[in-house]
């Protein structure tokens, strides 16, 4: 009997995997070991981390103070060549160091030694801790289920899309017949691979970007991606599944336009709708709204003339938060928020919540403030919509928060505290923000 994994007509949002992001956060930080003596013939592009012509043994002794310690020394055997000595895994690692206007020990080139060491420590830590995990990243990809291969899929939104032309007989922008060009790319802000859904680690050159359709993937995952993407897709502007801070910086806004536009639409015609946010809208039309934002940005039309059912707009807003690679309440801040929900004393609880909010990046905190103020206004219409703070907490708890723990049982136990966190944020919105 053939087993169908899922109906191709059903949209499944990608599940962004947090494991490698967590490892990057845990990686040792650089600790420069400065030389207190004046060193003759120090190259002008090195600073006080240069110790001159010292032995490996002397460097090893200097670096033994802590993980992440580093210095630069001149080789005793080959004067004029330089070595980056780095403490990792309780041993000293030595790398031949080069400079051609930028610093490098391999393919990546850095403006500063500090950035080179930071990136190196992240890479060493992740590849040491997760070697087996990384080797299996390309298994069960999400590539087939995201916009790059599904834009043409459904009649429900086909009317919105431009006609895509085959380019097999024509030269594309790369100068090769029907083959897209994937270039090594430095991503500003956290990014996730759109092939395997894992975090793209490091400071620079974290992966490759398709010059035609904008697909972002790990270098190793790029080998698994077809080379015949449609150049027309480069006109698609990603809004969903994009890091929140990256999105607001790109658009020079306080908050994502999805949040502002959906909330304005909901407050203009939906506050009295029974079961607001609890009742689900038609999934194909929610996907329509997502595609409209990805394609048209702030020009997307989500008015009553296009989407009469307000539950489609609430569904699109919830989907935006679920699709975030880093949740609105970030992995870093998550433990503090959960801690606050477990406190019994009301004053202490609010104080801990306030401390937790300070851990959020500015764009996340501002978006959370705006959303909680909106949900507070939703509760003022409770007699009509039957949605109080507790009910909204049940809906939004797992939408805004995801446990960084890979243990499914631990994550399951947190659900009741996630609900309580959102309930507390709504009820105390005027005090906390």
CSV table of C-alpha atoms in Angstrom, one decimal:
chain,number,residue,atom,x,y,z
A,1,UNK,CA,0.0,0.0,0.0
A,2,UNK,CA,1.4,3.4,-1.0
A,3,UNK,CA,1.7,6.0,1.8
A,4,UNK,CA,1.1,9.6,1.0
A,5,UNK,CA,3.1,11.9,3.3
A,6,UNK,CA,0.8,14.9,2.8
A,7,UNK,CA,-1.6,16.3,0.2
A,8,UNK,CA,0.3,18.5,-2.2
A,9,UNK,CA,-2.6,20.9,-2.0
A,10,UNK,CA,-2.0,21.6,1.6
A,11,UNK,CA,0.4,24.3,2.7
A,12,UNK,CA,2.9,23.3,5.4
A,13,UNK,CA,5.0,26.1,6.8
A,14,UNK,CA,8.7,25.3,7.2
A,15,UNK,CA,9.9,24.3,10.7
A,16,UNK,CA,13.1,26.2,11.3
A,17,UNK,CA,15.6,24.1,13.3
A,18,UNK,CA,17.2,25.9,16.2
A,19,UNK,CA,20.0,23.4,17.2
A,20,UNK,CA,22.9,25.0,15.2
A,21,UNK,CA,21.8,28.5,16.2
A,22,UNK,CA,22.0,27.4,19.9
A,23,UNK,CA,25.5,26.0,19.3
A,24,UNK,CA,26.6,29.3,17.8
A,25,UNK,CA,25.4,31.1,20.9
A,26,UNK,CA,27.3,28.7,23.1
A,27,UNK,CA,30.6,28.9,21.2
A,28,UNK,CA,33.6,30.3,23.1
A,29,UNK,CA,34.3,34.0,22.7
A,30,UNK,CA,37.6,35.4,21.5
A,31,UNK,CA,40.0,36.5,24.2
A,32,UNK,CA,43.0,38.4,22.9
A,33,UNK,CA,46.3,37.8,24.7
A,34,UNK,CA,48.2,41.1,24.4
A,35,UNK,CA,51.9,41.4,24.4
A,36,UNK,CA,53.1,43.9,27.1
A,37,UNK,CA,56.6,44.3,25.5
A,38,UNK,CA,57.5,46.4,22.5
A,39,UNK,CA,58.0,44.0,19.6
A,40,UNK,CA,60.4,45.0,16.8
A,41,UNK,CA,59.3,44.7,13.2
A,42,UNK,CA,55.6,44.2,14.1
A,43,UNK,CA,53.6,44.2,10.8
A,44,UNK,CA,51.4,47.3,10.7
A,45,UNK,CA,48.3,45.2,10.2
A,46,UNK,CA,48.6,43.4,13.5
A,47,UNK,CA,48.0,44.9,16.9
A,48,UNK,CA,49.0,44.0,20.5
A,49,UNK,CA,48.1,40.4,19.9
A,50,UNK,CA,51.4,40.0,18.0
A,51,UNK,CA,54.1,38.5,20.2
A,52,UNK,CA,57.0,38.4,17.8
A,53,UNK,CA,59.2,35.3,17.3
A,54,UNK,CA,58.2,33.1,20.2
A,55,UNK,CA,58.1,29.3,20.3
A,56,UNK,CA,55.0,27.0,20.1
A,57,UNK,CA,55.6,26.1,23.8
A,58,UNK,CA,55.7,29.7,24.9
A,59,UNK,CA,52.5,30.4,22.9
A,60,UNK,CA,50.8,27.3,24.4
A,61,UNK,CA,51.7,28.5,28.0
A,62,UNK,CA,50.3,32.0,27.3
A,63,UNK,CA,47.0,30.6,25.8
A,64,UNK,CA,46.3,28.2,28.6
A,65,UNK,CA,44.4,30.8,30.6
A,66,UNK,CA,41.0,30.2,28.8
A,67,UNK,CA,39.1,28.7,25.8
A,68,UNK,CA,39.1,31.2,23.0
A,69,UNK,CA,42.4,32.8,23.8
A,70,UNK,CA,44.5,33.8,20.8
A,71,UNK,CA,47.7,35.4,19.8
A,72,UNK,CA,49.9,35.9,16.7
A,73,UNK,CA,53.5,34.8,16.5
A,74,UNK,CA,56.2,34.9,13.9
A,75,UNK,CA,57.6,31.5,12.9
A,76,UNK,CA,61.1,30.7,14.3
A,77,UNK,CA,61.8,28.3,11.4
A,78,UNK,CA,60.5,30.5,8.6
A,79,UNK,CA,60.9,34.2,9.6
A,80,UNK,CA,58.5,36.5,7.8
A,81,UNK,CA,55.6,34.0,8.0
A,82,UNK,CA,53.0,34.3,10.7
A,83,UNK,CA,50.9,31.9,12.8
A,84,UNK,CA,47.5,32.4,14.5
A,85,UNK,CA,47.6,30.4,17.8
A,86,UNK,CA,44.2,29.6,19.2
A,87,UNK,CA,43.0,27.8,22.3
A,88,UNK,CA,40.2,25.4,21.6
A,89,UNK,CA,39.2,22.1,23.2
A,90,UNK,CA,41.9,22.5,25.9
A,91,UNK,CA,44.6,22.5,23.3
A,92,UNK,CA,46.4,25.0,21.1
A,93,UNK,CA,45.6,25.0,17.4
A,94,UNK,CA,48.1,26.7,15.0
A,95,UNK,CA,47.0,28.2,11.7
A,96,UNK,CA,49.3,29.8,9.0
A,97,UNK,CA,48.0,33.4,8.8
A,98,UNK,CA,48.0,35.5,5.6
A,99,UNK,CA,47.2,39.1,4.7
A,100,UNK,CA,46.4,40.6,1.3
A,101,UNK,CA,44.4,43.6,2.5
A,102,UNK,CA,42.3,41.2,4.6
A,103,UNK,CA,43.2,38.5,7.0
A,104,UNK,CA,42.7,34.8,6.2
A,105,UNK,CA,43.7,31.3,7.1
A,106,UNK,CA,41.5,29.6,4.5
A,107,UNK,CA,38.9,30.7,1.9
A,108,UNK,CA,37.2,33.3,4.1
A,109,UNK,CA,38.7,36.8,4.3
A,110,UNK,CA,38.2,39.1,7.3
A,111,UNK,CA,38.6,42.8,8.0
A,112,UNK,CA,39.9,42.1,11.5
A,113,UNK,CA,41.7,39.3,13.4
A,114,UNK,CA,38.9,39.5,16.0
A,115,UNK,CA,36.3,38.6,13.4
A,116,UNK,CA,38.5,35.8,12.0
A,117,UNK,CA,38.9,34.3,15.4
A,118,UNK,CA,35.2,34.7,16.2
A,119,UNK,CA,34.2,32.9,13.0
A,120,UNK,CA,36.8,30.2,13.6
A,121,UNK,CA,35.6,29.5,17.1
A,122,UNK,CA,32.0,29.2,15.9
A,123,UNK,CA,33.0,26.9,13.1
A,124,UNK,CA,35.2,24.7,15.3
A,125,UNK,CA,32.6,24.5,18.1
A,126,UNK,CA,29.7,23.6,15.8
A,127,UNK,CA,31.7,21.1,13.7
A,128,UNK,CA,33.0,19.4,16.9
A,129,UNK,CA,29.7,19.2,18.6
A,130,UNK,CA,27.5,18.5,15.6
A,131,UNK,CA,29.6,16.7,13.0
A,132,UNK,CA,27.2,13.8,12.6
A,133,UNK,CA,24.2,16.2,12.6
A,134,UNK,CA,25.7,18.3,9.9
A,135,UNK,CA,26.5,15.2,7.8
A,136,UNK,CA,22.8,14.4,7.8
A,137,UNK,CA,21.4,17.9,7.2
A,138,UNK,CA,20.4,17.3,3.6
A,139,UNK,CA,18.0,14.4,4.6
A,140,UNK,CA,14.3,15.4,4.7
A,141,UNK,CA,14.7,18.9,3.0
A,142,UNK,CA,12.0,21.6,3.1
A,143,UNK,CA,13.0,22.9,-0.3
A,144,UNK,CA,10.1,21.2,-2.1
A,145,UNK,CA,7.5,22.9,0.3
A,146,UNK,CA,8.6,26.5,0.2
A,147,UNK,CA,7.9,29.3,-2.3
A,148,UNK,CA,10.7,28.6,-4.8
A,149,UNK,CA,9.1,25.4,-6.0
A,150,UNK,CA,5.4,26.1,-5.1
A,151,UNK,CA,4.7,29.5,-6.6
A,152,UNK,CA,3.1,27.9,-9.6
A,153,UNK,CA,1.3,25.1,-7.8
A,154,UNK,CA,-2.2,26.1,-6.9
A,155,UNK,CA,-5.1,27.5,-8.9
A,156,UNK,CA,-6.1,29.3,-5.7
A,157,UNK,CA,-3.4,31.9,-6.2
A,158,UNK,CA,-2.3,31.3,-9.8
A,159,UNK,CA,-4.1,34.4,-10.9
A,160,UNK,CA,-1.7,36.5,-8.9
A,161,UNK,CA,1.5,35.2,-10.5
A,162,UNK,CA,3.3,36.3,-13.6
A,163,UNK,CA,3.7,33.9,-16.5
A,164,UNK,CA,6.9,32.0,-16.1
A,165,UNK,CA,8.8,31.4,-19.3
A,166,UNK,CA,11.1,28.4,-19.9
A,167,UNK,CA,14.7,29.5,-20.5
A,168,UNK,CA,16.2,26.2,-21.7
A,169,UNK,CA,16.9,27.7,-25.2
A,170,UNK,CA,18.0,31.1,-24.0
A,171,UNK,CA,21.0,32.3,-22.1
A,172,UNK,CA,20.2,33.5,-18.6
A,173,UNK,CA,22.0,36.1,-16.5
A,174,UNK,CA,24.9,33.7,-15.9
A,175,UNK,CA,25.7,33.2,-19.5
A,176,UNK,CA,25.0,29.5,-19.3
A,177,UNK,CA,22.0,27.7,-20.8
A,178,UNK,CA,19.3,27.2,-18.2
A,179,UNK,CA,21.8,27.0,-15.3
A,180,UNK,CA,21.4,29.4,-12.4
A,181,UNK,CA,24.4,30.9,-10.6
A,182,UNK,CA,24.9,30.4,-6.9
A,183,UNK,CA,27.4,32.7,-5.3
A,184,UNK,CA,29.0,32.6,-1.9
A,185,UNK,CA,27.2,35.2,0.2
A,186,UNK,CA,27.6,37.0,3.5
A,187,UNK,CA,24.2,37.3,5.3
A,188,UNK,CA,23.6,40.2,7.6
A,189,UNK,CA,21.6,39.0,10.6
A,190,UNK,CA,20.6,35.4,11.3
A,191,UNK,CA,19.6,33.3,8.3
A,192,UNK,CA,18.3,29.8,7.9
A,193,UNK,CA,19.0,27.4,4.9
A,194,UNK,CA,16.0,27.2,2.6
A,195,UNK,CA,16.9,23.7,1.7
A,196,UNK,CA,17.5,21.9,5.0
A,197,UNK,CA,15.9,24.5,7.4
A,198,UNK,CA,19.0,24.6,9.6
A,199,UNK,CA,20.8,27.8,10.8
A,200,UNK,CA,23.6,29.2,8.6
A,201,UNK,CA,26.4,29.6,11.1
A,202,UNK,CA,29.4,31.9,11.1
A,203,UNK,CA,30.1,35.7,10.7
A,204,UNK,CA,30.7,35.8,6.9
A,205,UNK,CA,30.3,33.7,3.8
A,206,UNK,CA,27.8,31.5,5.7
A,207,UNK,CA,26.3,30.0,2.6
A,208,UNK,CA,25.5,30.7,-1.1
A,209,UNK,CA,22.7,32.7,-2.7
A,210,UNK,CA,21.1,32.0,-6.1
A,211,UNK,CA,21.7,35.0,-8.4
A,212,UNK,CA,18.4,34.3,-10.1
A,213,UNK,CA,15.7,33.4,-7.5
A,214,UNK,CA,17.4,34.5,-4.3
A,215,UNK,CA,17.4,31.1,-2.7
A,216,UNK,CA,19.7,31.0,0.4
A,217,UNK,CA,21.4,27.7,1.3
A,218,UNK,CA,24.4,26.1,2.9
A,219,UNK,CA,27.3,25.4,0.5
A,220,UNK,CA,26.8,21.7,0.9
A,221,UNK,CA,23.1,22.0,0.4
A,222,UNK,CA,23.5,23.9,-2.8
A,223,UNK,CA,24.7,20.7,-4.4
A,224,UNK,CA,21.3,19.2,-3.8
A,225,UNK,CA,19.3,22.1,-5.3
A,226,UNK,CA,18.2,21.9,-9.0
A,227,UNK,CA,20.0,24.3,-11.3
A,228,UNK,CA,16.9,25.2,-13.4
A,229,UNK,CA,15.2,27.7,-11.1
A,230,UNK,CA,13.1,30.4,-12.8
A,231,UNK,CA,14.8,33.8,-13.2
A,232,UNK,CA,11.4,35.5,-12.8
A,233,UNK,CA,11.3,34.5,-9.1
A,234,UNK,CA,14.1,37.0,-8.3
A,235,UNK,CA,11.3,39.6,-8.3
A,236,UNK,CA,9.7,37.8,-5.3
A,237,UNK,CA,10.3,39.8,-2.1
A,238,UNK,CA,10.6,37.5,0.9
A,239,UNK,CA,8.6,38.7,3.9
A,240,UNK,CA,7.5,35.5,5.6
A,241,UNK,CA,10.2,33.2,6.9
A,242,UNK,CA,12.7,36.1,7.0
A,243,UNK,CA,14.5,37.1,10.2
A,244,UNK,CA,12.4,39.8,11.9
A,245,UNK,CA,15.4,42.2,12.6
A,246,UNK,CA,16.7,41.7,9.0
A,247,UNK,CA,13.3,42.5,7.6
A,248,UNK,CA,12.7,45.7,9.5
A,249,UNK,CA,16.2,47.0,8.8
A,250,UNK,CA,15.8,46.2,5.1
A,251,UNK,CA,12.5,48.1,4.9
A,252,UNK,CA,13.6,50.8,7.4
A,253,UNK,CA,10.5,50.3,9.6
A,254,UNK,CA,9.9,49.8,13.4
A,255,UNK,CA,7.9,46.6,12.8
A,256,UNK,CA,7.2,44.2,10.0
A,257,UNK,CA,4.6,45.5,7.6
A,258,UNK,CA,2.7,42.2,7.9
A,259,UNK,CA,2.0,42.9,11.6
A,260,UNK,CA,1.0,46.6,11.0
A,261,UNK,CA,-1.2,45.9,8.1
A,262,UNK,CA,-3.0,42.8,9.5
A,263,UNK,CA,-3.6,44.5,12.8
A,264,UNK,CA,-5.0,47.6,11.2
A,265,UNK,CA,-7.3,45.5,9.0
A,266,UNK,CA,-8.5,43.4,12.0
A,267,UNK,CA,-9.2,46.4,14.2
A,268,UNK,CA,-11.1,48.2,11.4
A,269,UNK,CA,-13.6,45.4,10.9
A,270,UNK,CA,-13.0,42.3,13.1
A,271,UNK,CA,-12.9,43.2,16.8
A,272,UNK,CA,-16.5,41.9,17.4
A,273,UNK,CA,-16.0,38.7,15.4
A,274,UNK,CA,-16.8,35.7,17.6
A,275,UNK,CA,-13.8,33.5,18.2
A,276,UNK,CA,-11.3,36.1,16.8
A,277,UNK,CA,-7.9,34.4,16.4
A,278,UNK,CA,-9.3,31.1,17.7
A,279,UNK,CA,-11.4,30.3,14.6
A,280,UNK,CA,-9.3,29.2,11.6
A,281,UNK,CA,-9.6,30.7,8.1
A,282,UNK,CA,-9.4,28.7,4.9
A,283,UNK,CA,-5.8,27.6,4.5
A,284,UNK,CA,-5.6,28.2,0.8
A,285,UNK,CA,-6.6,31.8,1.2
A,286,UNK,CA,-4.3,32.3,4.1
A,287,UNK,CA,-1.5,31.0,1.8
A,288,UNK,CA,-2.8,33.6,-0.7
A,289,UNK,CA,-2.2,36.4,1.8
A,290,UNK,CA,1.3,35.1,2.5
A,291,UNK,CA,2.1,35.0,-1.2
A,292,UNK,CA,0.7,38.6,-1.6
A,293,UNK,CA,3.0,39.9,1.1
A,294,UNK,CA,6.0,38.0,-0.3
A,295,UNK,CA,5.3,39.3,-3.7
A,296,UNK,CA,4.0,42.9,-3.2
A,297,UNK,CA,5.2,43.8,0.3
A,298,UNK,CA,3.3,46.8,1.7
A,299,UNK,CA,1.3,47.1,-1.5
A,300,UNK,CA,-0.5,43.7,-0.8
A,301,UNK,CA,-4.3,44.1,-0.8
A,302,UNK,CA,-5.8,42.4,2.2
A,303,UNK,CA,-9.0,44.5,2.3
A,304,UNK,CA,-12.5,43.2,2.7
A,305,UNK,CA,-13.0,43.4,-1.1
A,306,UNK,CA,-10.4,40.6,-1.5
A,307,UNK,CA,-10.7,38.7,1.8
A,308,UNK,CA,-14.2,39.0,3.3
A,309,UNK,CA,-13.5,36.5,6.1
A,310,UNK,CA,-11.5,38.3,8.9
A,311,UNK,CA,-10.3,34.8,10.0
A,312,UNK,CA,-8.1,34.7,6.9
A,313,UNK,CA,-6.3,37.9,8.0
A,314,UNK,CA,-5.9,36.6,11.6
A,315,UNK,CA,-4.6,33.3,10.2
A,316,UNK,CA,-2.0,35.1,8.0
A,317,UNK,CA,-0.8,37.1,11.0
A,318,UNK,CA,-0.4,33.9,13.1
A,319,UNK,CA,1.3,32.2,10.2
A,320,UNK,CA,3.8,35.0,10.0
A,321,UNK,CA,4.9,34.5,13.6
A,322,UNK,CA,5.0,30.7,13.2
A,323,UNK,CA,7.2,31.1,10.2
A,324,UNK,CA,9.8,33.3,11.9
A,325,UNK,CA,13.2,31.5,12.0
A,326,UNK,CA,13.9,33.1,15.4
A,327,UNK,CA,10.6,33.3,17.3
A,328,UNK,CA,9.2,36.7,18.4
A,329,UNK,CA,10.2,35.7,22.0
A,330,UNK,CA,13.7,34.7,21.1
A,331,UNK,CA,15.5,31.5,22.1
A,332,UNK,CA,17.9,33.5,24.2
A,333,UNK,CA,15.1,35.2,26.2
A,334,UNK,CA,12.8,32.1,26.4
A,335,UNK,CA,14.1,30.7,29.7
A,336,UNK,CA,13.6,34.0,31.5
A,337,UNK,CA,10.0,34.3,30.2
A,338,UNK,CA,9.3,30.7,31.3
A,339,UNK,CA,10.9,31.4,34.7
A,340,UNK,CA,8.5,34.4,35.2
A,341,UNK,CA,5.5,32.2,34.6
A,342,UNK,CA,6.5,29.9,37.4
A,343,UNK,CA,6.8,32.6,40.0
A,344,UNK,CA,3.8,32.8,42.4
A,345,UNK,CA,4.4,36.3,43.9
A,346,UNK,CA,2.7,38.8,41.5
A,347,UNK,CA,5.2,41.7,42.0
A,348,UNK,CA,8.2,39.4,41.6
A,349,UNK,CA,6.6,37.9,38.6
A,350,UNK,CA,6.2,41.2,36.8
A,351,UNK,CA,9.7,42.2,37.7
A,352,UNK,CA,11.1,39.0,36.1
A,353,UNK,CA,8.9,39.6,33.0
A,354,UNK,CA,10.3,43.1,32.8
A,355,UNK,CA,13.8,41.7,32.9
A,356,UNK,CA,12.9,39.1,30.3
A,357,UNK,CA,11.7,41.9,27.9
A,358,UNK,CA,15.1,43.6,28.2
A,359,UNK,CA,16.7,40.5,26.6
A,360,UNK,CA,14.7,40.9,23.4
A,361,UNK,CA,16.3,42.6,20.4
A,362,UNK,CA,14.7,46.0,19.8
A,363,UNK,CA,12.7,45.0,16.7
A,364,UNK,CA,11.3,42.0,18.6
A,365,UNK,CA,10.4,44.0,21.7
A,366,UNK,CA,8.7,46.7,19.7
A,367,UNK,CA,6.7,44.2,17.6
A,368,UNK,CA,5.7,42.3,20.8
A,369,UNK,CA,4.6,45.6,22.4
A,370,UNK,CA,2.5,46.5,19.4
A,371,UNK,CA,0.9,43.0,19.3
A,372,UNK,CA,0.1,43.0,23.0
A,373,UNK,CA,-1.5,46.4,22.9
A,374,UNK,CA,-3.7,45.1,20.0
A,375,UNK,CA,-4.6,41.9,21.9
A,376,UNK,CA,-5.5,44.0,24.9
A,377,UNK,CA,-8.0,45.9,22.7
A,378,UNK,CA,-9.3,42.6,21.5
A,379,UNK,CA,-10.1,41.7,25.1
A,380,UNK,CA,-12.1,44.9,25.5
A,381,UNK,CA,-14.6,43.4,23.1
A,382,UNK,CA,-14.8,40.1,25.0
A,383,UNK,CA,-18.7,40.2,25.3
A,384,UNK,CA,-18.9,40.1,21.5
A,385,UNK,CA,-15.8,38.0,20.4
A,386,UNK,CA,-15.6,35.7,23.5
A,387,UNK,CA,-11.8,36.1,23.6
A,388,UNK,CA,-10.3,37.1,26.9
A,389,UNK,CA,-6.6,37.2,27.8
A,390,UNK,CA,-6.6,33.5,28.9
A,391,UNK,CA,-8.1,32.4,25.5
A,392,UNK,CA,-5.7,34.5,23.6
A,393,UNK,CA,-2.8,33.1,25.6
A,394,UNK,CA,-3.8,29.6,24.5
A,395,UNK,CA,-3.7,30.7,20.9
A,396,UNK,CA,-0.6,32.8,20.9
A,397,UNK,CA,1.6,31.0,23.5
A,398,UNK,CA,3.0,28.4,21.1
A,399,UNK,CA,2.8,30.9,18.2
A,400,UNK,CA,5.2,33.4,19.7
A,401,UNK,CA,7.4,31.0,21.8
A,402,UNK,CA,9.3,27.9,20.8
A,403,UNK,CA,11.4,26.0,23.2
A,404,UNK,CA,15.1,25.8,22.4
A,405,UNK,CA,15.2,22.3,23.9
A,406,UNK,CA,15.2,19.4,21.4
A,407,UNK,CA,13.6,17.2,24.1
A,408,UNK,CA,10.0,16.9,23.0
A,409,UNK,CA,8.8,16.1,26.5
A,410,UNK,CA,10.4,19.2,27.9
A,411,UNK,CA,8.9,21.3,25.2
A,412,UNK,CA,5.5,19.8,25.8
A,413,UNK,CA,5.7,20.6,29.5
A,414,UNK,CA,6.4,24.3,28.7
A,415,UNK,CA,3.2,24.8,26.8
A,416,UNK,CA,1.2,25.8,29.9
A,417,UNK,CA,3.8,28.3,30.8
A,418,UNK,CA,3.9,29.7,27.3
A,419,UNK,CA,0.2,30.4,27.5
A,420,UNK,CA,0.6,32.0,30.9
A,421,UNK,CA,3.4,34.3,29.6
A,422,UNK,CA,1.2,35.7,26.8
A,423,UNK,CA,-1.8,36.1,29.2
A,424,UNK,CA,0.4,38.1,31.6
A,425,UNK,CA,1.8,40.2,28.8
A,426,UNK,CA,-1.7,41.1,27.6
A,427,UNK,CA,-3.1,41.9,31.1
A,428,UNK,CA,-0.1,44.0,32.1
A,429,UNK,CA,0.7,45.5,28.7
A,430,UNK,CA,0.4,49.1,30.0
A,431,UNK,CA,2.8,48.4,32.9
A,432,UNK,CA,5.4,46.3,31.1
A,433,UNK,CA,6.0,48.3,27.9
